[in-house]
mmCIF file of C-alpha atoms in Angstrom:
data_model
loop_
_atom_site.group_PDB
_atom_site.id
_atom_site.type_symbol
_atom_site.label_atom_id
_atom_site.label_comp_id
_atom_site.label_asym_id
_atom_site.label_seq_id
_atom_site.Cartn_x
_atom_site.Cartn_y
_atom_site.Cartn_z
ATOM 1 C CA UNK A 296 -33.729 45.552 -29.787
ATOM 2 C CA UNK A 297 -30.200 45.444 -30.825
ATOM 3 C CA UNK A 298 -28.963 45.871 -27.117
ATOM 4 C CA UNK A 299 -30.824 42.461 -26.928
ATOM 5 C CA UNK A 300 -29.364 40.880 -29.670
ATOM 6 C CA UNK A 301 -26.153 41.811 -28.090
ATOM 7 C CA UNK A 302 -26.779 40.378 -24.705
ATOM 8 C CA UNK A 303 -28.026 37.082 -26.550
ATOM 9 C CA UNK A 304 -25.182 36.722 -28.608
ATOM 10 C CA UNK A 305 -22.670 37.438 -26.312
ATOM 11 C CA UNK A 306 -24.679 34.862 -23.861
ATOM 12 C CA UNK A 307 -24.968 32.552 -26.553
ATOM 13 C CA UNK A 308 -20.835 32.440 -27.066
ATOM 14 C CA UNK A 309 -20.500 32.188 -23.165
ATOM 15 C CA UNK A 310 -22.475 29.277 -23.193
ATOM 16 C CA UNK A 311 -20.783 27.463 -26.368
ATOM 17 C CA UNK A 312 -17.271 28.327 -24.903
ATOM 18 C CA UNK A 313 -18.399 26.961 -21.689
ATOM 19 C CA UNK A 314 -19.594 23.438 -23.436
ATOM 20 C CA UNK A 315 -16.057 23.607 -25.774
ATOM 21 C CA UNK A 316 -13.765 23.575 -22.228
ATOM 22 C CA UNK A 317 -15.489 21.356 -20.279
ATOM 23 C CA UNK A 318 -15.297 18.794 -22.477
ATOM 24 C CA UNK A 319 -12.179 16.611 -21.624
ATOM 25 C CA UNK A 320 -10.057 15.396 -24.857
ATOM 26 C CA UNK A 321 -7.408 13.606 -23.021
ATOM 27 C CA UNK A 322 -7.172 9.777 -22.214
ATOM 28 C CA UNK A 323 -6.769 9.169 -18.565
ATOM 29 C CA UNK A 324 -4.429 6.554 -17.280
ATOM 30 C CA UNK A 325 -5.585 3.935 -15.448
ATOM 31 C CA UNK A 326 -4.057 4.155 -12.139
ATOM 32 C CA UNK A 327 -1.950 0.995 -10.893
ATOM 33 C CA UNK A 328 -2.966 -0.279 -7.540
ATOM 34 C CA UNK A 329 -0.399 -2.565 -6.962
ATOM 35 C CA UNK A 330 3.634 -2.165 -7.793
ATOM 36 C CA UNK A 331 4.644 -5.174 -10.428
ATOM 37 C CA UNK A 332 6.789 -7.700 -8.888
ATOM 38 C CA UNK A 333 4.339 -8.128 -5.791
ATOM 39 C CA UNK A 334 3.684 -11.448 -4.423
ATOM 40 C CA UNK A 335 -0.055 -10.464 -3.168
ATOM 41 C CA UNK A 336 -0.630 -14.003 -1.931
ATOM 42 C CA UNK A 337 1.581 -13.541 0.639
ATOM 43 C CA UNK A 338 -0.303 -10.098 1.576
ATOM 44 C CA UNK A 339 -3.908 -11.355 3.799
ATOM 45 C CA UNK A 340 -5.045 -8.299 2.924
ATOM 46 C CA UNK A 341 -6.552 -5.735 0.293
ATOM 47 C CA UNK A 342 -3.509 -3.990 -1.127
ATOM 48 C CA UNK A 343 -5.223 -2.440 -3.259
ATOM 49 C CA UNK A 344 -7.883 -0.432 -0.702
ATOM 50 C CA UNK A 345 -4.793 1.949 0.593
ATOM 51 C CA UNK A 346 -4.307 5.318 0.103
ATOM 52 C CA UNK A 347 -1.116 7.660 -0.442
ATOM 53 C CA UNK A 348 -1.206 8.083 3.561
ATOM 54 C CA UNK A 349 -0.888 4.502 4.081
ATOM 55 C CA UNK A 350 -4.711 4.140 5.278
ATOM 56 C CA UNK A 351 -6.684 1.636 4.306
ATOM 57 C CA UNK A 352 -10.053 2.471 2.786
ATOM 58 C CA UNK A 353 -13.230 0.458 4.347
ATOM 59 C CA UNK A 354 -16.838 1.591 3.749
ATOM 60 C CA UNK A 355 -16.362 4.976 4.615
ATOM 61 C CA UNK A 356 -13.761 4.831 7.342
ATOM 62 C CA UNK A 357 -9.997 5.666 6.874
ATOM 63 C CA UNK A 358 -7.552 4.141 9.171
ATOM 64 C CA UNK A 359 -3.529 2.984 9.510
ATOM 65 C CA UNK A 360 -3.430 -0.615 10.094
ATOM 66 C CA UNK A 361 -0.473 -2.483 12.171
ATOM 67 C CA UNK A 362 0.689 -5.670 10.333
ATOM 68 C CA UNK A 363 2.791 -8.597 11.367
ATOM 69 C CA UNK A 364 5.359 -11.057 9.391
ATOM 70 C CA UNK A 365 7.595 -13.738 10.546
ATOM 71 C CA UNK A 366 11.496 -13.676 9.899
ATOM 72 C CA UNK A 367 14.477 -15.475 10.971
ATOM 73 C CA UNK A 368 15.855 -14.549 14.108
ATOM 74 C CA UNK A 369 19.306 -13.496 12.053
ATOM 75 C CA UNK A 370 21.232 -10.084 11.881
ATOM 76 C CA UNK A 371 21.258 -10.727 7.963
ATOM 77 C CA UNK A 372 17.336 -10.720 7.791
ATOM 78 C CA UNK A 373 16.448 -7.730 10.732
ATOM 79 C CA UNK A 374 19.130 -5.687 9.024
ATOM 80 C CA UNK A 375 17.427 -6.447 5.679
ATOM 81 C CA UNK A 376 13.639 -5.521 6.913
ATOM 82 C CA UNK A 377 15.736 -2.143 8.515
ATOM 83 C CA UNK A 378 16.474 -1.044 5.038
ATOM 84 C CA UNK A 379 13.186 -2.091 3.612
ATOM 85 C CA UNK A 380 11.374 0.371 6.512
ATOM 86 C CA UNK A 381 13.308 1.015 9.678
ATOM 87 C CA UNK A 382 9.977 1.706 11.807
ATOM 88 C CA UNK A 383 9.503 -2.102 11.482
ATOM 89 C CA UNK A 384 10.382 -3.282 14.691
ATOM 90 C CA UNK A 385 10.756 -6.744 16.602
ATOM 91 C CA UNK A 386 8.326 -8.111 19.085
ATOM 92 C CA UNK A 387 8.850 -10.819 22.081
ATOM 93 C CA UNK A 388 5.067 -12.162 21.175
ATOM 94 C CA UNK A 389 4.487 -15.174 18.104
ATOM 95 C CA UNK A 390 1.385 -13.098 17.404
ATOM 96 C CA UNK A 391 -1.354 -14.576 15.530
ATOM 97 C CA UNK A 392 1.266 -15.234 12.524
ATOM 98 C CA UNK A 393 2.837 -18.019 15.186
ATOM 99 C CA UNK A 394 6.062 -17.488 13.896
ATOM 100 C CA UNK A 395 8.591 -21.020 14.973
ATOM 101 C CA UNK A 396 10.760 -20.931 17.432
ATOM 102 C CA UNK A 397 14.108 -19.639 15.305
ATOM 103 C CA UNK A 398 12.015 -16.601 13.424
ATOM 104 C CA UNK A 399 11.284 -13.601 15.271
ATOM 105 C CA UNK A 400 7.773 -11.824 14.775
ATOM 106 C CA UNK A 401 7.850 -8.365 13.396
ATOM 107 C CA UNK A 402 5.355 -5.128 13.417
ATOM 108 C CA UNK A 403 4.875 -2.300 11.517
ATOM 109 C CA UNK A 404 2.186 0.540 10.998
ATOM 110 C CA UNK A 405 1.259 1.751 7.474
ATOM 111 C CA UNK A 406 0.454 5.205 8.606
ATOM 112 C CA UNK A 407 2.342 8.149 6.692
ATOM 113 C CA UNK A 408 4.362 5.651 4.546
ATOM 114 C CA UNK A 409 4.117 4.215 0.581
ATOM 115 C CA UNK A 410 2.639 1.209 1.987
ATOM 116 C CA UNK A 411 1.846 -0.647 -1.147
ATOM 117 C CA UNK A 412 5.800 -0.330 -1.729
ATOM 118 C CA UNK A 413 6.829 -1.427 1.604
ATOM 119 C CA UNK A 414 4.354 -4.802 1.351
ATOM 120 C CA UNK A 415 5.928 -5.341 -1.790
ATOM 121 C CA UNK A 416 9.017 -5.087 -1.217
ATOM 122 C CA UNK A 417 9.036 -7.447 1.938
ATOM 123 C CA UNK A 418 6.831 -9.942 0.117
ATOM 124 C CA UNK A 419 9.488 -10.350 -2.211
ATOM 125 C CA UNK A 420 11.729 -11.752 0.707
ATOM 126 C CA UNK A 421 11.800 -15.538 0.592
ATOM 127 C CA UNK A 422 11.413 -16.040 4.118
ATOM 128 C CA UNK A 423 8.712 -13.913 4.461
ATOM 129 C CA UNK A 424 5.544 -16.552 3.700
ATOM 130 C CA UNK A 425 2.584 -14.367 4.780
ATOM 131 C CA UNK A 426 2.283 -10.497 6.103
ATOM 132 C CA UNK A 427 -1.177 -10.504 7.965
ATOM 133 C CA UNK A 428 -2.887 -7.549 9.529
ATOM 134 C CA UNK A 429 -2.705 -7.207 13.728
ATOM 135 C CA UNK A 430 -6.366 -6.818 14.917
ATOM 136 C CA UNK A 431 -5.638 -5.643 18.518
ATOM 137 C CA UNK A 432 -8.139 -7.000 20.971
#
């Protein structure tokens, strides 16, 4: 009998320490989805829906994306987008952005990179008026 009582108490204290631990005690932090100072209007798409990897997060797929943004066709502003994120490169198209005729369209890929930063930071450019996603056809 007192082998019993043993085993039940012992049980008993495995159980309570158990319930004590699990319990959480700390406040958690809500996490910030967007860095302050972004223009998200200028952003025609969910910032908020990518990852650490730079994937964006749809239903239950997981995928880079390639976006687009007009700027002027000036060393100034390519050398500026350089230092923003140098994998940003120039294309010969308008794309779907129909950038005028004295702007030069630019590409990136989000894949691998702070994303959320790198939108940010270019939508704080003034000559930068919209940063839409490339849906390749």
């Amino acid at each position: 009998m007192k082998a019993k009582n043993t085993i039940f108490y012992y049980l008993s204290l495995y159980v309570l320490l158990m319930l004590l631990f699990s319990c959480s005690t700390t406040k958690k932090e809500a996490v910030k989805t967007v860095p302050e100072n972004c223009i998200t209007s200028k952003i025609k798409f969910r910032l908020a829906n990518f990852d650490k990897q730079g994937l964006l997060r749809e239903d239950d797929l997981k995928n880079p994306i390639d976006y687009e943004f007009c700027i002027p066709n000036t060393p100034e502003a390519l050398n500026k987008i350089n230092e923003i994120d140098s994998s940003i490169k120039p294309t010969k198209s308008k794309g779907r952005t129909k950038c005028n005729d004295d702007y030069v369209l630019m590409m990136g890929n989000s894949y691998g990179k702070d994303i959320k930063k790198i939108l940010c930071s270019l939508s704080q450019l003034d000559y930068i008026t919209e940063i839409n996603q490339v849906y390749w056809e």
